[in-house]
Amino acid sequence: MDALLEQIIADFHERPLPQLTRRTVELPALTNKIDTVIGMRRTGKTWFLYQQMQDCMERGIPKECLLYINFDDERLYPMQRDELRRIPETYYRLYPLHKQNTCYFFFDEIQNVDGWEPFVRRLLDSENIQLALTGSSARLLSREIASTLRGRAITTEIFPFSFAEVLTHQGIDHDLFRPPGAEKRALYANRLHQYLLQGGFPEIQGVEAPYRQQILQEYVDVVILRDVIERHGVTNIVPLRYLIRHLLNAPATLFSVNRFHNDLKSQGIAIGKNTLHEYLEYLIDAYLIDTVPIFARSVRRRQVNPRKVYAIDTGLAQAFRHDAHVDRGRLLENMVFTALRRQRLEISYFRSEEGYEVDFHTTSRDGIRQLIQVSETLSNSQTRQRELRALVVAMEQCQLNTATVVTVDEAERIEQHGRLIEVIPAWRWLLTQT
Ligand SMILES: Nc1ncnc2c1ncn2[C@@H]1O[C@H](COP(=O)(O)OP(=O)(O)OP(=O)(O)O)[C@@H](O)[C@H]1O
């Protein structure tokens, strides 16, 4: 084992890191805390660790002070928990002087070793290291890690590329300090259209249909199998598959477990309502979808009203579309949701007693609230009246003086009775989200 570990460490130090597109997410890297990087499969968690390694090296930290172990490396199979301590032992035997410096350890797919948690806790206590972990298994996802690492972990979520990251990936400058001219605006609008249909998974950027859809469907299949069926021991697979298809095919719509339960029943598919609720939670845990409650102060109102469901990425929704029609409005709303979700905002949808609806009410961690309506276009006077009226009602009830309408490509400032509604093209709105 020691010779093998030496080899693995030497390989890592020798091999250059891959050329990558910079993610805008930052790792907190707090002393005495383990950074855990979580998110759906294939979103780029491992490559995000590579970015951290690059950053270390740019700060002048020699690569030998970094250690990356991928526990998916078949040479390490099957590693037992009592062998884990050999990793720091081998590393410090190779680099004894590094004991005096801070070293940076990156462990990928560590959940492959049963009982790894006490090892990383001890490691953090005994050595002068900064530790980051990631893994695709849902076992590494937030709730469990928080409990098994007993408050020692701080989690960072990785989502598919944001619009800004996609532009960076394509080598397109997106600095809005200088107002973009007509050509640049047209380019952004064009890329936005692409982004809506393809989504942000790094690997499918530039991949044409139908391969793109095929790859994304395979991502979902792996999540279903590994993070839902195997992890939770689901045996009633038919309704689970129906549920996933239904949710991904109808993003940005209200989802009622009761109604869906009745639909299944009418097709002769038996499943309990509680089981459906559980499945929904599993899909959220695996970062495939997310749900949004109604904006209400009363817990009861939040509970009895159906939640809206969004795919974690618009590309996934497109890959599961039943018909050829592209509902750009829904995709746009889903895309705005993903951008808000990435910012860890508290998100709800607004519906007044009279039925006026606003897509998003958000609250940031420092209490800043926003109202956002998503509408492909306000050029139709009926739509315009409806959307703006809903915003005015929501602004009154939520006691806010500003609101935003995200459209495909329209810009306008509407001032009414001391209130301001800003209409903004989606590409611009996305590029101003941090
Ligand atoms: N920042 C990036 N720049 C360029 N390509 C990227 C980037 N991040 C990810 N990719 C591409 O996406 C692929 C998947 O990324 P990665 O292996 O990091 O995902 P993951 O979230 O760790 O996946 P899994 O959960 O399945 O282990 C990479 O092999 C690479 O091709």
Coordinates of C-alpha atoms and ligand atoms in Angstrom, one line a residue:
M1 CA 0.0 0.0 0.0
D2 CA 2.8 2.5 0.9
A3 CA 4.6 2.0 -2.4
L4 CA 1.3 2.5 -4.3
L5 CA 0.4 5.6 -2.4
E6 CA 3.9 7.0 -3.1
Q7 CA 3.3 6.3 -6.8
I8 CA -0.2 8.0 -6.7
I9 CA 1.3 11.1 -4.9
A10 CA 4.2 11.3 -7.4
D11 CA 1.8 10.9 -10.3
F12 CA -0.3 13.8 -9.1
H13 CA 2.8 16.1 -8.5
E14 CA 4.1 15.3 -11.9
R15 CA 0.9 15.6 -14.0
P16 CA -0.2 19.1 -15.0
L17 CA -3.6 20.3 -14.0
P18 CA -6.2 20.5 -16.8
Q19 CA -7.0 23.7 -18.6
L20 CA -10.3 24.7 -17.1
T21 CA -12.9 27.4 -17.3
R22 CA -12.9 29.4 -14.1
R23 CA -15.9 29.0 -11.9
T24 CA -17.2 32.1 -10.0
V25 CA -17.9 30.1 -6.8
E26 CA -15.4 30.6 -4.0
L27 CA -14.4 28.1 -1.3
P28 CA -14.6 29.6 2.2
A29 CA -11.4 27.7 3.1
L30 CA -11.8 28.5 6.8
T31 CA -9.2 27.3 9.2
N32 CA -10.3 24.2 11.1
K33 CA -13.2 23.6 8.8
I34 CA -13.5 20.9 6.2
D35 CA -14.7 22.3 2.8
T36 CA -17.2 19.9 1.2
V37 CA -18.1 20.4 -2.4
I38 CA -21.5 19.1 -3.3
G39 CA -23.9 19.1 -6.2
M40 CA -25.5 17.0 -8.9
R41 CA -23.3 14.5 -10.7
R42 CA -21.2 15.9 -13.7
T43 CA -21.6 19.5 -12.6
G44 CA -17.8 19.9 -12.3
K45 CA -17.1 19.3 -8.6
T46 CA -13.7 17.6 -9.2
W47 CA -12.7 20.3 -11.7
F48 CA -13.6 22.9 -9.1
L49 CA -11.1 21.2 -6.8
Y50 CA -8.5 21.5 -9.6
Q51 CA -9.3 25.2 -9.7
Q52 CA -8.5 25.4 -6.0
M53 CA -5.2 23.7 -6.6
Q54 CA -4.4 26.1 -9.4
D55 CA -5.2 29.0 -7.1
C56 CA -2.9 27.6 -4.4
M57 CA -0.1 27.4 -6.9
E58 CA -0.8 30.9 -8.2
R59 CA -0.4 32.1 -4.6
G60 CA 3.1 30.6 -4.7
I61 CA 2.3 27.4 -2.8
P62 CA 4.5 24.7 -4.3
K63 CA 2.6 21.8 -5.8
E64 CA 4.3 19.4 -3.4
C65 CA 2.3 21.1 -0.6
L66 CA -0.9 19.9 -2.3
L67 CA -2.2 16.4 -2.1
Y68 CA -5.0 15.1 -4.3
I69 CA -6.3 11.6 -3.9
N70 CA -9.1 10.2 -6.0
F71 CA -10.7 7.3 -4.2
D72 CA -12.2 6.2 -7.5
D73 CA -8.7 5.2 -8.6
E74 CA -9.0 1.5 -9.2
R75 CA -5.5 1.0 -7.8
L76 CA -6.8 1.9 -4.4
Y77 CA -9.7 -0.6 -4.4
P78 CA -10.8 -1.8 -2.0
M79 CA -9.4 0.6 0.6
Q80 CA -10.2 -0.1 4.2
R81 CA -10.8 2.6 6.7
D82 CA -7.7 1.7 8.8
E83 CA -5.6 2.1 5.7
L84 CA -6.6 5.8 5.4
R85 CA -4.0 6.9 7.9
R86 CA -1.3 5.6 5.6
I87 CA -2.1 8.6 3.3
P88 CA -0.8 11.3 5.6
E89 CA 2.0 9.0 6.8
T90 CA 3.2 8.3 3.3
Y91 CA 2.9 12.0 2.3
Y92 CA 4.9 13.3 5.3
R93 CA 7.5 10.6 4.9
L94 CA 8.0 11.9 1.4
Y95 CA 7.9 15.5 2.4
P96 CA 8.9 15.6 6.1
L97 CA 9.6 19.4 6.0
H98 CA 6.1 20.1 5.0
K99 CA 4.9 19.2 8.5
Q100 CA 5.9 22.8 9.4
N101 CA 3.8 24.4 6.7
T102 CA 0.1 24.4 5.9
C103 CA -0.6 21.7 3.4
Y104 CA -3.7 21.4 1.2
F105 CA -5.4 18.0 1.0
F106 CA -8.1 17.3 -1.6
F107 CA -10.0 14.0 -1.3
D108 CA -12.3 13.1 -4.2
E109 CA -15.0 10.4 -3.9
I110 CA -14.0 9.7 -0.3
Q111 CA -17.3 8.1 0.4
N112 CA -15.9 5.0 -1.4
V113 CA -14.2 4.1 1.9
D114 CA -16.7 3.1 4.6
G115 CA -16.2 4.9 7.9
W116 CA -14.0 7.7 6.5
E117 CA -15.5 10.4 8.7
P118 CA -13.5 9.9 11.9
F119 CA -10.3 9.8 9.8
V120 CA -10.9 13.2 8.3
R121 CA -11.9 14.7 11.6
R122 CA -8.7 13.4 13.3
L123 CA -6.6 14.5 10.3
L124 CA -7.8 18.0 10.7
D125 CA -7.1 18.0 14.4
S126 CA -3.7 16.5 14.2
E127 CA -2.1 18.1 11.1
N128 CA -1.6 21.6 9.8
I129 CA -3.8 21.1 6.8
Q130 CA -6.6 22.7 4.8
L131 CA -8.9 19.9 3.7
A132 CA -11.5 19.9 0.9
L133 CA -13.7 16.9 0.0
T134 CA -16.0 16.1 -2.8
G135 CA -17.9 13.1 -4.1
S136 CA -20.8 12.3 -6.3
S137 CA -22.5 9.9 -4.0
A138 CA -25.5 11.4 -2.3
R139 CA -24.0 10.1 0.9
L140 CA -21.7 13.1 0.7
L141 CA -24.6 15.5 0.4
S142 CA -25.3 18.2 2.9
R143 CA -27.5 16.9 5.6
E144 CA -25.5 13.7 6.3
I145 CA -22.1 15.4 6.1
A146 CA -23.3 18.0 8.5
S147 CA -24.2 15.3 11.0
T148 CA -21.3 12.9 10.5
L149 CA -18.7 15.6 10.6
R150 CA -20.4 17.3 13.6
G151 CA -20.3 20.9 12.5
R152 CA -16.7 20.6 11.2
A153 CA -17.8 20.9 7.6
I154 CA -18.7 23.9 5.5
T155 CA -20.5 23.1 2.2
T156 CA -20.2 24.8 -1.1
E157 CA -22.7 23.9 -3.8
I158 CA -21.7 23.5 -7.4
F159 CA -24.3 23.9 -10.1
P160 CA -23.9 23.5 -13.9
F161 CA -22.2 26.5 -15.5
S162 CA -23.9 29.9 -15.0
F163 CA -24.5 32.0 -18.1
A164 CA -21.4 34.1 -17.3
E165 CA -19.4 30.9 -16.9
V166 CA -20.6 29.6 -20.3
L167 CA -19.5 32.9 -21.9
T168 CA -16.1 32.6 -20.3
H169 CA -16.0 29.0 -21.5
Q170 CA -16.6 30.2 -25.0
G171 CA -14.0 33.0 -24.7
I172 CA -16.6 35.8 -24.8
D173 CA -15.9 38.8 -22.6
H174 CA -18.9 39.7 -20.4
D175 CA -17.8 42.7 -18.5
L176 CA -20.8 45.0 -18.2
F177 CA -18.8 48.0 -16.9
R178 CA -18.6 49.1 -20.6
P179 CA -22.1 49.1 -22.1
P180 CA -22.2 46.5 -24.8
G181 CA -22.8 47.8 -28.4
A182 CA -25.4 46.4 -30.8
E183 CA -23.2 43.6 -32.0
K184 CA -22.3 42.5 -28.5
R185 CA -25.9 42.6 -27.4
A186 CA -26.9 40.5 -30.4
L187 CA -24.2 38.0 -29.4
Y188 CA -25.4 37.8 -25.8
A189 CA -29.0 37.4 -27.0
N190 CA -27.9 34.6 -29.3
R191 CA -25.9 32.8 -26.6
L192 CA -28.7 33.2 -24.1
H193 CA -31.0 31.4 -26.5
Q194 CA -28.5 28.5 -26.8
Y195 CA -28.0 28.5 -23.0
L196 CA -31.8 28.2 -22.5
L197 CA -32.0 25.1 -24.6
Q198 CA -28.7 23.4 -23.7
G199 CA -28.2 24.4 -20.0
G200 CA -24.9 24.6 -18.3
F201 CA -23.5 21.1 -17.8
P202 CA -19.8 21.6 -18.7
E203 CA -19.4 18.4 -20.7
I204 CA -22.3 19.1 -23.1
Q205 CA -21.1 22.6 -24.1
G206 CA -20.7 22.6 -27.9
V207 CA -22.2 19.1 -28.2
E208 CA -25.0 19.1 -30.9
A209 CA -28.4 17.5 -30.7
P210 CA -29.3 14.6 -30.4
Y211 CA -26.1 13.6 -28.6
R212 CA -26.5 16.4 -26.1
Q213 CA -29.9 15.1 -25.0
Q214 CA -28.6 11.6 -24.9
I215 CA -25.8 12.6 -22.6
L216 CA -28.1 14.5 -20.3
Q217 CA -30.6 11.6 -20.2
E218 CA -27.7 9.4 -19.2
Y219 CA -26.8 11.8 -16.4
V220 CA -30.3 11.5 -15.1
D221 CA -30.3 7.7 -15.4
V222 CA -27.1 7.5 -13.3
V223 CA -28.6 9.8 -10.6
I224 CA -31.8 7.8 -10.5
L225 CA -30.0 4.5 -10.2
R226 CA -27.2 5.5 -7.8
D227 CA -28.5 8.4 -5.8
V228 CA -32.2 7.4 -5.6
I229 CA -32.8 3.6 -6.2
E230 CA -29.6 2.2 -4.7
R231 CA -29.2 4.8 -2.0
H232 CA -32.7 4.7 -0.7
G233 CA -33.6 1.1 -1.6
V234 CA -36.4 2.1 -3.9
T235 CA -38.2 -0.9 -5.3
N236 CA -41.2 0.7 -6.9
I237 CA -39.4 2.0 -9.9
V238 CA -42.2 2.5 -12.4
P239 CA -43.9 5.4 -10.5
L240 CA -40.4 6.9 -9.7
R241 CA -39.7 7.0 -13.4
Y242 CA -43.1 8.5 -14.2
L243 CA -42.5 11.1 -11.5
I244 CA -39.1 12.2 -12.9
R245 CA -40.4 12.4 -16.5
H246 CA -43.4 14.3 -15.4
L247 CA -41.3 16.9 -13.4
L248 CA -38.6 17.4 -15.9
N249 CA -41.1 17.7 -18.7
A250 CA -43.1 20.4 -17.0
P251 CA -40.6 22.7 -15.4
A252 CA -41.8 25.9 -13.7
T253 CA -45.3 24.5 -13.0
L254 CA -47.2 23.8 -9.8
F255 CA -47.0 20.2 -8.7
S256 CA -49.6 18.5 -6.6
V257 CA -48.8 15.2 -5.2
N258 CA -52.5 14.5 -4.8
R259 CA -53.3 15.1 -8.4
F260 CA -50.3 13.1 -9.6
H261 CA -51.2 10.3 -7.3
N262 CA -54.7 10.2 -8.9
D263 CA -53.2 10.3 -12.4
L264 CA -51.1 7.3 -11.6
K265 CA -54.0 5.5 -10.0
S266 CA -56.1 6.0 -13.1
Q267 CA -53.3 4.3 -15.1
G268 CA -53.4 1.4 -12.7
I269 CA -50.1 2.3 -11.0
A270 CA -50.2 1.8 -7.3
I271 CA -48.2 3.9 -4.9
G272 CA -48.8 5.7 -1.6
K273 CA -48.9 9.4 -1.4
N274 CA -46.3 9.5 1.4
T275 CA -44.0 7.4 -0.8
L276 CA -44.4 10.0 -3.6
H277 CA -43.5 12.7 -1.1
E278 CA -40.4 10.7 -0.2
Y279 CA -39.4 10.3 -3.8
L280 CA -39.7 14.0 -4.3
E281 CA -37.3 14.6 -1.4
Y282 CA -34.8 12.1 -2.9
L283 CA -34.8 13.9 -6.2
I284 CA -34.2 17.2 -4.4
D285 CA -31.4 15.6 -2.4
A286 CA -29.8 14.4 -5.6
Y287 CA -29.9 18.0 -6.9
L288 CA -32.1 17.0 -9.9
I289 CA -35.0 19.2 -9.1
D290 CA -36.0 21.7 -6.5
T291 CA -39.3 23.0 -5.3
V292 CA -40.5 26.5 -4.3
P293 CA -43.4 27.2 -1.8
I294 CA -45.9 30.0 -1.9
F295 CA -45.0 33.2 -0.2
A296 CA -46.9 33.3 3.0
R297 CA -46.3 34.2 6.6
S298 CA -48.5 31.3 7.8
V299 CA -46.8 27.9 7.8
R300 CA -50.1 26.3 7.1
R301 CA -50.7 28.3 4.0
R302 CA -47.2 27.3 2.8
Q303 CA -48.0 23.7 3.5
V304 CA -51.4 23.4 1.9
N305 CA -50.5 25.3 -1.3
P306 CA -48.8 23.2 -4.0
R307 CA -45.1 23.9 -4.7
K308 CA -43.7 24.9 -8.0
V309 CA -41.1 22.5 -9.4
Y310 CA -38.0 23.5 -11.3
A311 CA -35.2 21.4 -12.9
I312 CA -31.8 22.2 -11.7
D313 CA -30.8 22.9 -15.2
T314 CA -32.8 23.9 -18.3
G315 CA -30.8 21.5 -20.5
L316 CA -32.2 18.6 -18.4
A317 CA -35.7 19.9 -18.9
Q318 CA -35.2 20.1 -22.6
A319 CA -33.8 16.6 -22.7
F320 CA -37.0 15.3 -21.2
R321 CA -39.4 17.2 -23.3
H322 CA -42.2 15.0 -24.7
D323 CA -43.1 17.1 -27.7
A324 CA -41.3 19.2 -30.2
H325 CA -42.7 22.5 -28.9
V326 CA -40.2 24.6 -27.0
D327 CA -41.9 26.5 -24.2
R328 CA -39.4 29.4 -24.0
G329 CA -41.4 31.2 -21.3
R330 CA -41.1 28.2 -18.9
L331 CA -37.4 27.6 -19.8
L332 CA -36.7 31.3 -19.1
E333 CA -38.4 31.0 -15.7
N334 CA -36.5 27.9 -14.9
M335 CA -33.3 29.5 -15.9
V336 CA -34.0 32.5 -13.6
F337 CA -34.8 30.0 -10.8
T338 CA -31.4 28.3 -11.2
A339 CA -29.6 31.6 -11.0
L340 CA -31.5 32.5 -7.8
R341 CA -30.9 29.1 -6.3
R342 CA -27.2 29.4 -7.0
Q343 CA -27.1 32.4 -4.7
R344 CA -28.7 30.5 -1.8
L345 CA -31.6 32.8 -1.6
E346 CA -34.8 31.9 0.1
I347 CA -37.2 31.6 -2.8
S348 CA -41.0 31.6 -2.9
Y349 CA -43.7 32.4 -5.5
F350 CA -46.4 35.1 -4.9
R351 CA -50.1 34.6 -5.4
S352 CA -52.6 37.0 -4.1
E353 CA -56.2 36.1 -2.9
E354 CA -57.5 37.5 -6.3
G355 CA -55.1 35.2 -8.2
Y356 CA -52.4 37.7 -9.2
E357 CA -49.1 35.8 -9.6
V358 CA -45.4 36.8 -9.4
D359 CA -42.9 34.2 -10.2
F360 CA -40.3 34.9 -7.4
H361 CA -40.1 36.6 -4.1
T362 CA -36.6 36.2 -2.7
T363 CA -34.9 37.0 0.6
S364 CA -31.1 37.0 0.9
R365 CA -29.2 36.0 4.0
D366 CA -28.8 39.7 4.9
G367 CA -32.6 40.2 4.5
I368 CA -32.7 41.9 1.1
R369 CA -35.9 41.1 -0.7
Q370 CA -36.7 41.1 -4.3
L371 CA -39.8 40.5 -6.5
I372 CA -39.1 39.1 -10.0
Q373 CA -41.5 38.4 -12.8
V374 CA -40.4 36.4 -15.8
S375 CA -42.0 37.1 -19.1
E376 CA -40.7 36.3 -22.6
T377 CA -42.1 39.7 -23.8
L378 CA -44.3 42.5 -22.6
S379 CA -45.1 43.5 -26.2
N380 CA -48.6 42.0 -26.0
S381 CA -50.7 44.6 -24.2
Q382 CA -52.8 42.0 -22.4
T383 CA -49.7 40.2 -21.0
R384 CA -48.2 43.5 -20.1
Q385 CA -51.2 44.6 -18.1
R386 CA -51.5 41.3 -16.3
E387 CA -47.8 41.0 -15.4
L388 CA -47.5 44.6 -14.3
R389 CA -50.7 44.5 -12.3
A390 CA -49.5 41.4 -10.5
L391 CA -46.3 43.1 -9.6
V392 CA -48.0 46.2 -8.3
V393 CA -50.3 44.0 -6.1
A394 CA -47.3 42.0 -4.9
M395 CA -45.2 45.2 -4.2
E396 CA -48.1 46.5 -2.1
Q397 CA -48.6 43.3 -0.1
C398 CA -44.9 42.6 0.3
Q399 CA -44.1 46.3 1.1
L400 CA -41.5 46.7 -1.6
N401 CA -40.9 49.7 -3.8
T402 CA -39.0 48.0 -6.6
A403 CA -39.5 44.9 -8.8
T404 CA -37.9 43.4 -11.8
V405 CA -39.3 41.8 -15.0
V406 CA -36.9 39.5 -16.8
T407 CA -37.7 39.3 -20.5
V408 CA -35.9 37.8 -23.4
D409 CA -34.6 41.1 -24.8
E410 CA -36.6 44.1 -23.6
A411 CA -35.5 47.0 -21.4
E412 CA -37.6 49.7 -19.8
R413 CA -38.1 51.6 -16.6
I414 CA -41.6 52.0 -15.4
E415 CA -42.3 54.4 -12.6
Q416 CA -45.8 54.4 -11.0
H417 CA -46.9 56.0 -7.7
G418 CA -43.3 56.1 -6.3
R419 CA -42.7 52.5 -7.3
L420 CA -40.2 51.4 -9.9
I421 CA -40.4 48.3 -12.1
E422 CA -37.3 47.6 -14.1
V423 CA -37.7 45.5 -17.3
I424 CA -34.4 43.9 -18.2
P425 CA -33.2 41.5 -20.8
A426 CA -32.4 38.0 -19.4
W427 CA -28.7 38.1 -20.6
R428 CA -28.2 41.4 -18.7
W429 CA -30.0 40.2 -15.6
L430 CA -28.0 36.9 -15.6
L431 CA -24.7 38.8 -15.9
T432 CA -25.5 41.0 -13.0
Q433 CA -26.2 38.0 -10.6
T434 CA -23.3 37.1 -8.4
Ligands
LIG1 N1 -14.4 24.2 -15.0 C1 -14.5 23.4 -16.0 N2 -13.9 23.8 -17.2 C2 -13.9 23.0 -18.2 N3 -14.5 21.8 -18.3 C3 -15.1 21.3 -17.1 C4 -15.1 22.2 -15.9 N4 -15.7 21.5 -15.0 C5 -16.1 20.3 -15.5 N5 -15.7 20.2 -16.8 C6 -16.0 19.1 -17.7 O1 -17.1 18.3 -17.1 C7 -16.6 17.0 -16.8 C8 -17.2 16.6 -15.5 O2 -16.6 17.3 -14.4 P1 -16.3 16.7 -13.0 O3 -15.7 15.4 -13.2 O4 -15.5 17.7 -12.3 O5 -17.7 16.6 -12.5 P2 -18.2 15.9 -11.1 O6 -19.3 16.9 -10.6 O7 -17.0 15.7 -10.2 O8 -18.8 14.6 -11.6 P3 -19.2 13.2 -10.8 O9 -20.2 13.7 -9.7 O10 -19.9 12.4 -11.8 O11 -17.9 12.7 -10.2 C9 -15.1 17.1 -16.8 O12 -14.5 15.8 -17.2 C10 -14.8 18.1 -17.8 O13 -14.8 17.6 -19.1

